[in-house]
Amino acid sequence: MSIRQSRRERAAVLAAVLREVQVAECWQPCQPSNYIDTAVRRWMTSDRRIKPAKSTPENRVRDLLRGLREAQGDDLIYEEPGWLEHLAERFGTALLAADRASGASPEA
């Protein structure tokens, strides 16, 4: 199995986990796949932005929040205050659990 293929498979697993979070939260944004795609991409590439010595779960969730804010752009003003923070925390918790369950490292 190639690295690219394993990344794709891991991205599919992480996207499925985030869809479960979406359903559990009864969350129905207009384009949920945009948030999920952004979260998966940001999570899988966090090792490029966070130095290994500072790669903690809290820093990874903070990085995820930063990515979601950047992806939201000007539309952020239409959301409830604290909504993206809540979303990043829920997604981060699910992504950390998925990483632990699969034994994957951040750079896998």
JSON list of N, CA, C and O in Angstrom, two decimals, residues 34-86:
[
{"chain": "A", "resi": 34, "resn": "ASN", "atom": "N", "xyz": [-17.68, 20.69, 3.54]},
{"chain": "A", "resi": 34, "resn": "ASN", "atom": "CA", "xyz": [-16.59, 21.68, 3.54]},
{"chain": "A", "resi": 34, "resn": "ASN", "atom": "C", "xyz": [-15.87, 21.71, 4.88]},
{"chain": "A", "resi": 34, "resn": "ASN", "atom": "O", "xyz": [-14.65, 21.77, 4.93]},
{"chain": "A", "resi": 35, "resn": "TYR", "atom": "N", "xyz": [-16.61, 21.71, 5.97]},
{"chain": "A", "resi": 35, "resn": "TYR", "atom": "CA", "xyz": [-16.01, 21.73, 7.30]},
{"chain": "A", "resi": 35, "resn": "TYR", "atom": "C", "xyz": [-15.27, 20.43, 7.56]},
{"chain": "A", "resi": 35, "resn": "TYR", "atom": "O", "xyz": [-14.18, 20.43, 8.12]},
{"chain": "A", "resi": 36, "resn": "ILE", "atom": "N", "xyz": [-15.87, 19.33, 7.18]},
{"chain": "A", "resi": 36, "resn": "ILE", "atom": "CA", "xyz": [-15.25, 18.02, 7.41]},
{"chain": "A", "resi": 36, "resn": "ILE", "atom": "C", "xyz": [-13.98, 17.89, 6.59]},
{"chain": "A", "resi": 36, "resn": "ILE", "atom": "O", "xyz": [-12.94, 17.48, 7.10]},
{"chain": "A", "resi": 37, "resn": "ASP", "atom": "N", "xyz": [-14.03, 18.27, 5.32]},
{"chain": "A", "resi": 37, "resn": "ASP", "atom": "CA", "xyz": [-12.84, 18.20, 4.46]},
{"chain": "A", "resi": 37, "resn": "ASP", "atom": "C", "xyz": [-11.73, 19.09, 5.01]},
{"chain": "A", "resi": 37, "resn": "ASP", "atom": "O", "xyz": [-10.56, 18.69, 5.05]},
{"chain": "A", "resi": 38, "resn": "THR", "atom": "N", "xyz": [-12.09, 20.30, 5.43]},
{"chain": "A", "resi": 38, "resn": "THR", "atom": "CA", "xyz": [-11.10, 21.22, 6.00]},
{"chain": "A", "resi": 38, "resn": "THR", "atom": "C", "xyz": [-10.49, 20.63, 7.26]},
{"chain": "A", "resi": 38, "resn": "THR", "atom": "O", "xyz": [-9.27, 20.67, 7.45]},
{"chain": "A", "resi": 39, "resn": "ALA", "atom": "N", "xyz": [-11.32, 20.08, 8.13]},
{"chain": "A", "resi": 39, "resn": "ALA", "atom": "CA", "xyz": [-10.83, 19.52, 9.39]},
{"chain": "A", "resi": 39, "resn": "ALA", "atom": "C", "xyz": [-9.89, 18.34, 9.15]},
{"chain": "A", "resi": 39, "resn": "ALA", "atom": "O", "xyz": [-8.83, 18.25, 9.77]},
{"chain": "A", "resi": 40, "resn": "VAL", "atom": "N", "xyz": [-10.27, 17.45, 8.24]},
{"chain": "A", "resi": 40, "resn": "VAL", "atom": "CA", "xyz": [-9.43, 16.28, 7.96]},
{"chain": "A", "resi": 40, "resn": "VAL", "atom": "C", "xyz": [-8.10, 16.71, 7.37]},
{"chain": "A", "resi": 40, "resn": "VAL", "atom": "O", "xyz": [-7.03, 16.27, 7.80]},
{"chain": "A", "resi": 41, "resn": "ARG", "atom": "N", "xyz": [-8.15, 17.61, 6.39]},
{"chain": "A", "resi": 41, "resn": "ARG", "atom": "CA", "xyz": [-6.91, 18.08, 5.75]},
{"chain": "A", "resi": 41, "resn": "ARG", "atom": "C", "xyz": [-6.01, 18.77, 6.77]},
{"chain": "A", "resi": 41, "resn": "ARG", "atom": "O", "xyz": [-4.81, 18.51, 6.84]},
{"chain": "A", "resi": 42, "resn": "ARG", "atom": "N", "xyz": [-6.59, 19.63, 7.59]},
{"chain": "A", "resi": 42, "resn": "ARG", "atom": "CA", "xyz": [-5.82, 20.37, 8.58]},
{"chain": "A", "resi": 42, "resn": "ARG", "atom": "C", "xyz": [-5.21, 19.42, 9.62]},
{"chain": "A", "resi": 42, "resn": "ARG", "atom": "O", "xyz": [-4.05, 19.56, 10.01]},
{"chain": "A", "resi": 43, "resn": "TRP", "atom": "N", "xyz": [-6.00, 18.43, 10.05]},
{"chain": "A", "resi": 43, "resn": "TRP", "atom": "CA", "xyz": [-5.53, 17.48, 11.05]},
{"chain": "A", "resi": 43, "resn": "TRP", "atom": "C", "xyz": [-4.38, 16.64, 10.52]},
{"chain": "A", "resi": 43, "resn": "TRP", "atom": "O", "xyz": [-3.39, 16.41, 11.21]},
{"chain": "A", "resi": 44, "resn": "MET", "atom": "N", "xyz": [-4.50, 16.19, 9.30]},
{"chain": "A", "resi": 44, "resn": "MET", "atom": "CA", "xyz": [-3.49, 15.29, 8.73]},
{"chain": "A", "resi": 44, "resn": "MET", "atom": "C", "xyz": [-2.20, 16.01, 8.38]},
{"chain": "A", "resi": 44, "resn": "MET", "atom": "O", "xyz": [-1.17, 15.38, 8.22]},
{"chain": "A", "resi": 45, "resn": "THR", "atom": "N", "xyz": [-2.25, 17.33, 8.27]},
{"chain": "A", "resi": 45, "resn": "THR", "atom": "CA", "xyz": [-1.04, 18.09, 7.92]},
{"chain": "A", "resi": 45, "resn": "THR", "atom": "C", "xyz": [-0.54, 18.95, 9.07]},
{"chain": "A", "resi": 45, "resn": "THR", "atom": "O", "xyz": [0.30, 19.83, 8.86]},
{"chain": "A", "resi": 46, "resn": "SER", "atom": "N", "xyz": [-1.03, 18.71, 10.27]},
{"chain": "A", "resi": 46, "resn": "SER", "atom": "CA", "xyz": [-0.64, 19.56, 11.40]},
{"chain": "A", "resi": 46, "resn": "SER", "atom": "C", "xyz": [0.85, 19.48, 11.71]},
{"chain": "A", "resi": 46, "resn": "SER", "atom": "O", "xyz": [1.42, 20.43, 12.24]},
{"chain": "A", "resi": 47, "resn": "ASP", "atom": "N", "xyz": [1.49, 18.37, 11.35]},
{"chain": "A", "resi": 47, "resn": "ASP", "atom": "CA", "xyz": [2.92, 18.23, 11.62]},
{"chain": "A", "resi": 47, "resn": "ASP", "atom": "C", "xyz": [3.75, 19.24, 10.83]},
{"chain": "A", "resi": 47, "resn": "ASP", "atom": "O", "xyz": [4.87, 19.55, 11.19]},
{"chain": "A", "resi": 48, "resn": "ARG", "atom": "N", "xyz": [3.18, 19.80, 9.77]},
{"chain": "A", "resi": 48, "resn": "ARG", "atom": "CA", "xyz": [3.90, 20.83, 8.99]},
{"chain": "A", "resi": 48, "resn": "ARG", "atom": "C", "xyz": [3.91, 22.18, 9.70]},
{"chain": "A", "resi": 48, "resn": "ARG", "atom": "O", "xyz": [4.79, 23.00, 9.48]},
{"chain": "A", "resi": 49, "resn": "ARG", "atom": "N", "xyz": [2.90, 22.40, 10.54]},
{"chain": "A", "resi": 49, "resn": "ARG", "atom": "CA", "xyz": [2.77, 23.70, 11.20]},
{"chain": "A", "resi": 49, "resn": "ARG", "atom": "C", "xyz": [3.18, 23.68, 12.66]},
{"chain": "A", "resi": 49, "resn": "ARG", "atom": "O", "xyz": [3.49, 24.71, 13.24]},
{"chain": "A", "resi": 50, "resn": "ILE", "atom": "N", "xyz": [3.15, 22.50, 13.29]},
{"chain": "A", "resi": 50, "resn": "ILE", "atom": "CA", "xyz": [3.46, 22.38, 14.72]},
{"chain": "A", "resi": 50, "resn": "ILE", "atom": "C", "xyz": [4.76, 21.62, 14.88]},
{"chain": "A", "resi": 50, "resn": "ILE", "atom": "O", "xyz": [4.89, 20.50, 14.38]},
{"chain": "A", "resi": 51, "resn": "LYS", "atom": "N", "xyz": [5.70, 22.21, 15.57]},
{"chain": "A", "resi": 51, "resn": "LYS", "atom": "CA", "xyz": [6.98, 21.54, 15.83]},
{"chain": "A", "resi": 51, "resn": "LYS", "atom": "C", "xyz": [6.74, 20.30, 16.69]},
{"chain": "A", "resi": 51, "resn": "LYS", "atom": "O", "xyz": [5.86, 20.30, 17.55]},
{"chain": "A", "resi": 52, "resn": "PRO", "atom": "N", "xyz": [7.52, 19.24, 16.46]},
{"chain": "A", "resi": 52, "resn": "PRO", "atom": "CA", "xyz": [7.32, 18.00, 17.21]},
{"chain": "A", "resi": 52, "resn": "PRO", "atom": "C", "xyz": [7.31, 18.18, 18.73]},
{"chain": "A", "resi": 52, "resn": "PRO", "atom": "O", "xyz": [6.51, 17.55, 19.42]},
{"chain": "A", "resi": 53, "resn": "ALA", "atom": "N", "xyz": [8.15, 19.04, 19.24]},
{"chain": "A", "resi": 53, "resn": "ALA", "atom": "CA", "xyz": [8.20, 19.25, 20.69]},
{"chain": "A", "resi": 53, "resn": "ALA", "atom": "C", "xyz": [6.94, 19.93, 21.22]},
{"chain": "A", "resi": 53, "resn": "ALA", "atom": "O", "xyz": [6.64, 19.83, 22.41]},
{"chain": "A", "resi": 54, "resn": "LYS", "atom": "N", "xyz": [6.21, 20.60, 20.35]},
{"chain": "A", "resi": 54, "resn": "LYS", "atom": "CA", "xyz": [5.00, 21.32, 20.78]},
{"chain": "A", "resi": 54, "resn": "LYS", "atom": "C", "xyz": [3.72, 20.67, 20.26]},
{"chain": "A", "resi": 54, "resn": "LYS", "atom": "O", "xyz": [2.65, 21.25, 20.34]},
{"chain": "A", "resi": 55, "resn": "SER", "atom": "N", "xyz": [3.83, 19.45, 19.74]},
{"chain": "A", "resi": 55, "resn": "SER", "atom": "CA", "xyz": [2.67, 18.76, 19.19]},
{"chain": "A", "resi": 55, "resn": "SER", "atom": "C", "xyz": [1.88, 18.09, 20.31]},
{"chain": "A", "resi": 55, "resn": "SER", "atom": "O", "xyz": [2.03, 16.92, 20.59]},
{"chain": "A", "resi": 56, "resn": "THR", "atom": "N", "xyz": [1.03, 18.88, 20.96]},
{"chain": "A", "resi": 56, "resn": "THR", "atom": "CA", "xyz": [0.16, 18.37, 22.02]},
{"chain": "A", "resi": 56, "resn": "THR", "atom": "C", "xyz": [-1.27, 18.35, 21.49]},
{"chain": "A", "resi": 56, "resn": "THR", "atom": "O", "xyz": [-1.58, 19.03, 20.50]},
{"chain": "A", "resi": 57, "resn": "PRO", "atom": "N", "xyz": [-2.15, 17.59, 22.12]},
{"chain": "A", "resi": 57, "resn": "PRO", "atom": "CA", "xyz": [-3.55, 17.60, 21.68]},
{"chain": "A", "resi": 57, "resn": "PRO", "atom": "C", "xyz": [-4.15, 19.01, 21.67]},
{"chain": "A", "resi": 57, "resn": "PRO", "atom": "O", "xyz": [-4.88, 19.37, 20.74]},
{"chain": "A", "resi": 58, "resn": "GLU", "atom": "N", "xyz": [-3.82, 19.80, 22.67]},
{"chain": "A", "resi": 58, "resn": "GLU", "atom": "CA", "xyz": [-4.36, 21.16, 22.74]},
{"chain": "A", "resi": 58, "resn": "GLU", "atom": "C", "xyz": [-3.88, 22.01, 21.56]},
{"chain": "A", "resi": 58, "resn": "GLU", "atom": "O", "xyz": [-4.66, 22.77, 20.97]},
{"chain": "A", "resi": 59, "resn": "ASN", "atom": "N", "xyz": [-2.60, 21.90, 21.23]},
{"chain": "A", "resi": 59, "resn": "ASN", "atom": "CA", "xyz": [-2.06, 22.67, 20.10]},
{"chain": "A", "resi": 59, "resn": "ASN", "atom": "C", "xyz": [-2.64, 22.19, 18.78]},
{"chain": "A", "resi": 59, "resn": "ASN", "atom": "O", "xyz": [-2.86, 22.99, 17.87]},
{"chain": "A", "resi": 60, "resn": "ARG", "atom": "N", "xyz": [-2.89, 20.90, 18.65]},
{"chain": "A", "resi": 60, "resn": "ARG", "atom": "CA", "xyz": [-3.49, 20.39, 17.41]},
{"chain": "A", "resi": 60, "resn": "ARG", "atom": "C", "xyz": [-4.93, 20.89, 17.27]},
{"chain": "A", "resi": 60, "resn": "ARG", "atom": "O", "xyz": [-5.36, 21.23, 16.17]},
{"chain": "A", "resi": 61, "resn": "VAL", "atom": "N", "xyz": [-5.68, 20.94, 18.38]},
{"chain": "A", "resi": 61, "resn": "VAL", "atom": "CA", "xyz": [-7.05, 21.46, 18.32]},
{"chain": "A", "resi": 61, "resn": "VAL", "atom": "C", "xyz": [-7.03, 22.95, 18.01]},
{"chain": "A", "resi": 61, "resn": "VAL", "atom": "O", "xyz": [-7.85, 23.45, 17.23]},
{"chain": "A", "resi": 62, "resn": "ARG", "atom": "N", "xyz": [-6.07, 23.68, 18.59]},
{"chain": "A", "resi": 62, "resn": "ARG", "atom": "CA", "xyz": [-5.92, 25.11, 18.29]},
{"chain": "A", "resi": 62, "resn": "ARG", "atom": "C", "xyz": [-5.62, 25.32, 16.80]},
{"chain": "A", "resi": 62, "resn": "ARG", "atom": "O", "xyz": [-6.16, 26.22, 16.17]},
{"chain": "A", "resi": 63, "resn": "ASP", "atom": "N", "xyz": [-4.76, 24.49, 16.25]},
{"chain": "A", "resi": 63, "resn": "ASP", "atom": "CA", "xyz": [-4.43, 24.55, 14.83]},
{"chain": "A", "resi": 63, "resn": "ASP", "atom": "C", "xyz": [-5.66, 24.23, 13.98]},
{"chain": "A", "resi": 63, "resn": "ASP", "atom": "O", "xyz": [-5.91, 24.87, 12.96]},
{"chain": "A", "resi": 64, "resn": "LEU", "atom": "N", "xyz": [-6.44, 23.26, 14.43]},
{"chain": "A", "resi": 64, "resn": "LEU", "atom": "CA", "xyz": [-7.68, 22.91, 13.73]},
{"chain": "A", "resi": 64, "resn": "LEU", "atom": "C", "xyz": [-8.64, 24.10, 13.73]},
{"chain": "A", "resi": 64, "resn": "LEU", "atom": "O", "xyz": [-9.22, 24.43, 12.69]},
{"chain": "A", "resi": 65, "resn": "LEU", "atom": "N", "xyz": [-8.79, 24.75, 14.87]},
{"chain": "A", "resi": 65, "resn": "LEU", "atom": "CA", "xyz": [-9.65, 25.93, 14.96]},
{"chain": "A", "resi": 65, "resn": "LEU", "atom": "C", "xyz": [-9.18, 27.03, 14.02]},
{"chain": "A", "resi": 65, "resn": "LEU", "atom": "O", "xyz": [-9.98, 27.64, 13.30]},
{"chain": "A", "resi": 66, "resn": "ARG", "atom": "N", "xyz": [-7.88, 27.26, 13.98]},
{"chain": "A", "resi": 66, "resn": "ARG", "atom": "CA", "xyz": [-7.33, 28.28, 13.08]},
{"chain": "A", "resi": 66, "resn": "ARG", "atom": "C", "xyz": [-7.67, 27.94, 11.62]},
{"chain": "A", "resi": 66, "resn": "ARG", "atom": "O", "xyz": [-8.07, 28.82, 10.85]},
{"chain": "A", "resi": 67, "resn": "GLY", "atom": "N", "xyz": [-7.55, 26.67, 11.25]},
{"chain": "A", "resi": 67, "resn": "GLY", "atom": "CA", "xyz": [-7.88, 26.26, 9.89]},
{"chain": "A", "resi": 67, "resn": "GLY", "atom": "C", "xyz": [-9.35, 26.42, 9.56]},
{"chain": "A", "resi": 67, "resn": "GLY", "atom": "O", "xyz": [-9.71, 26.84, 8.46]},
{"chain": "A", "resi": 68, "resn": "LEU", "atom": "N", "xyz": [-10.21, 26.09, 10.53]},
{"chain": "A", "resi": 68, "resn": "LEU", "atom": "CA", "xyz": [-11.65, 26.26, 10.30]},
{"chain": "A", "resi": 68, "resn": "LEU", "atom": "C", "xyz": [-12.02, 27.73, 10.15]},
{"chain": "A", "resi": 68, "resn": "LEU", "atom": "O", "xyz": [-12.84, 28.09, 9.32]},
{"chain": "A", "resi": 69, "resn": "ARG", "atom": "N", "xyz": [-11.37, 28.58, 10.96]},
{"chain": "A", "resi": 69, "resn": "ARG", "atom": "CA", "xyz": [-11.62, 30.02, 10.83]},
{"chain": "A", "resi": 69, "resn": "ARG", "atom": "C", "xyz": [-11.18, 30.54, 9.47]},
{"chain": "A", "resi": 69, "resn": "ARG", "atom": "O", "xyz": [-11.89, 31.33, 8.84]},
{"chain": "A", "resi": 70, "resn": "GLU", "atom": "N", "xyz": [-10.00, 30.11, 9.02]},
{"chain": "A", "resi": 70, "resn": "GLU", "atom": "CA", "xyz": [-9.51, 30.54, 7.71]},
{"chain": "A", "resi": 70, "resn": "GLU", "atom": "C", "xyz": [-10.43, 30.08, 6.60]},
{"chain": "A", "resi": 70, "resn": "GLU", "atom": "O", "xyz": [-10.70, 30.82, 5.66]},
{"chain": "A", "resi": 71, "resn": "ALA", "atom": "N", "xyz": [-10.93, 28.86, 6.70]},
{"chain": "A", "resi": 71, "resn": "ALA", "atom": "CA", "xyz": [-11.82, 28.32, 5.68]},
{"chain": "A", "resi": 71, "resn": "ALA", "atom": "C", "xyz": [-13.17, 29.03, 5.68]},
{"chain": "A", "resi": 71, "resn": "ALA", "atom": "O", "xyz": [-13.79, 29.21, 4.64]},
{"chain": "A", "resi": 72, "resn": "GLN", "atom": "N", "xyz": [-13.62, 29.44, 6.86]},
{"chain": "A", "resi": 72, "resn": "GLN", "atom": "CA", "xyz": [-14.91, 30.12, 6.98]},
{"chain": "A", "resi": 72, "resn": "GLN", "atom": "C", "xyz": [-14.88, 31.50, 6.35]},
{"chain": "A", "resi": 72, "resn": "GLN", "atom": "O", "xyz": [-15.83, 31.93, 5.76]},
{"chain": "A", "resi": 73, "resn": "GLY", "atom": "N", "xyz": [-13.74, 32.17, 6.50]},
{"chain": "A", "resi": 73, "resn": "GLY", "atom": "CA", "xyz": [-13.59, 33.50, 5.90]},
{"chain": "A", "resi": 73, "resn": "GLY", "atom": "C", "xyz": [-14.60, 34.51, 6.40]},
{"chain": "A", "resi": 73, "resn": "GLY", "atom": "O", "xyz": [-14.91, 34.57, 7.59]},
{"chain": "A", "resi": 74, "resn": "ASP", "atom": "N", "xyz": [-15.15, 35.27, 5.49]},
{"chain": "A", "resi": 74, "resn": "ASP", "atom": "CA", "xyz": [-16.10, 36.33, 5.84]},
{"chain": "A", "resi": 74, "resn": "ASP", "atom": "C", "xyz": [-17.43, 35.79, 6.34]},
{"chain": "A", "resi": 74, "resn": "ASP", "atom": "O", "xyz": [-18.20, 36.52, 6.95]},
{"chain": "A", "resi": 75, "resn": "ASP", "atom": "N", "xyz": [-17.74, 34.53, 6.06]},
{"chain": "A", "resi": 75, "resn": "ASP", "atom": "CA", "xyz": [-19.01, 33.96, 6.50]},
{"chain": "A", "resi": 75, "resn": "ASP", "atom": "C", "xyz": [-19.06, 33.75, 8.01]},
{"chain": "A", "resi": 75, "resn": "ASP", "atom": "O", "xyz": [-20.11, 33.44, 8.54]},
{"chain": "A", "resi": 76, "resn": "LEU", "atom": "N", "xyz": [-17.93, 33.90, 8.68]},
{"chain": "A", "resi": 76, "resn": "LEU", "atom": "CA", "xyz": [-17.87, 33.69, 10.13]},
{"chain": "A", "resi": 76, "resn": "LEU", "atom": "C", "xyz": [-18.82, 34.61, 10.87]},
{"chain": "A", "resi": 76, "resn": "LEU", "atom": "O", "xyz": [-19.36, 34.24, 11.91]},
{"chain": "A", "resi": 77, "resn": "ILE", "atom": "N", "xyz": [-19.08, 35.78, 10.36]},
{"chain": "A", "resi": 77, "resn": "ILE", "atom": "CA", "xyz": [-19.94, 36.72, 11.06]},
{"chain": "A", "resi": 77, "resn": "ILE", "atom": "C", "xyz": [-21.38, 36.23, 11.15]},
{"chain": "A", "resi": 77, "resn": "ILE", "atom": "O", "xyz": [-22.16, 36.72, 11.96]},
{"chain": "A", "resi": 78, "resn": "TYR", "atom": "N", "xyz": [-21.75, 35.24, 10.34]},
{"chain": "A", "resi": 78, "resn": "TYR", "atom": "CA", "xyz": [-23.13, 34.74, 10.35]},
{"chain": "A", "resi": 78, "resn": "TYR", "atom": "C", "xyz": [-23.34, 33.59, 11.34]},
{"chain": "A", "resi": 78, "resn": "TYR", "atom": "O", "xyz": [-24.45, 33.11, 11.48]},
{"chain": "A", "resi": 79, "resn": "GLU", "atom": "N", "xyz": [-22.31, 33.18, 12.01]},
{"chain": "A", "resi": 79, "resn": "GLU", "atom": "CA", "xyz": [-22.40, 32.06, 12.94]},
{"chain": "A", "resi": 79, "resn": "GLU", "atom": "C", "xyz": [-22.52, 32.56, 14.38]},
{"chain": "A", "resi": 79, "resn": "GLU", "atom": "O", "xyz": [-22.15, 33.68, 14.70]},
{"chain": "A", "resi": 80, "resn": "GLU", "atom": "N", "xyz": [-23.03, 31.70, 15.24]},
{"chain": "A", "resi": 80, "resn": "GLU", "atom": "CA", "xyz": [-23.15, 32.01, 16.66]},
{"chain": "A", "resi": 80, "resn": "GLU", "atom": "C", "xyz": [-21.76, 32.22, 17.27]},
{"chain": "A", "resi": 80, "resn": "GLU", "atom": "O", "xyz": [-20.81, 31.51, 16.90]},
{"chain": "A", "resi": 81, "resn": "PRO", "atom": "N", "xyz": [-21.62, 33.13, 18.22]},
{"chain": "A", "resi": 81, "resn": "PRO", "atom": "CA", "xyz": [-20.32, 33.29, 18.89]},
{"chain": "A", "resi": 81, "resn": "PRO", "atom": "C", "xyz": [-19.92, 31.98, 19.57]},
{"chain": "A", "resi": 81, "resn": "PRO", "atom": "O", "xyz": [-20.74, 31.33, 20.22]},
{"chain": "A", "resi": 82, "resn": "GLY", "atom": "N", "xyz": [-18.68, 31.60, 19.40]},
{"chain": "A", "resi": 82, "resn": "GLY", "atom": "CA", "xyz": [-18.16, 30.39, 20.02]},
{"chain": "A", "resi": 82, "resn": "GLY", "atom": "C", "xyz": [-18.48, 29.11, 19.27]},
{"chain": "A", "resi": 82, "resn": "GLY", "atom": "O", "xyz": [-18.07, 28.03, 19.68]},
{"chain": "A", "resi": 83, "resn": "TRP", "atom": "N", "xyz": [-19.19, 29.22, 18.15]},
{"chain": "A", "resi": 83, "resn": "TRP", "atom": "CA", "xyz": [-19.59, 28.03, 17.40]},
{"chain": "A", "resi": 83, "resn": "TRP", "atom": "C", "xyz": [-18.39, 27.28, 16.84]},
{"chain": "A", "resi": 83, "resn": "TRP", "atom": "O", "xyz": [-18.31, 26.07, 16.97]},
{"chain": "A", "resi": 84, "resn": "LEU", "atom": "N", "xyz": [-17.45, 27.99, 16.22]},
{"chain": "A", "resi": 84, "resn": "LEU", "atom": "CA", "xyz": [-16.29, 27.31, 15.65]},
{"chain": "A", "resi": 84, "resn": "LEU", "atom": "C", "xyz": [-15.40, 26.71, 16.74]},
{"chain": "A", "resi": 84, "resn": "LEU", "atom": "O", "xyz": [-14.81, 25.65, 16.54]},
{"chain": "A", "resi": 85, "resn": "GLU", "atom": "N", "xyz": [-15.32, 27.35, 17.90]},
{"chain": "A", "resi": 85, "resn": "GLU", "atom": "CA", "xyz": [-14.55, 26.81, 19.01]},
{"chain": "A", "resi": 85, "resn": "GLU", "atom": "C", "xyz": [-15.15, 25.47, 19.46]},
{"chain": "A", "resi": 85, "resn": "GLU", "atom": "O", "xyz": [-14.45, 24.50, 19.69]},
{"chain": "A", "resi": 86, "resn": "HIS", "atom": "N", "xyz": [-16.49, 25.45, 19.55]},
{"chain": "A", "resi": 86, "resn": "HIS", "atom": "CA", "xyz": [-17.19, 24.22, 19.93]},
{"chain": "A", "resi": 86, "resn": "HIS", "atom": "C", "xyz": [-16.95, 23.13, 18.88]},
{"chain": "A", "resi": 86, "resn": "HIS", "atom": "O", "xyz": [-16.66, 21.98, 19.21]}
]
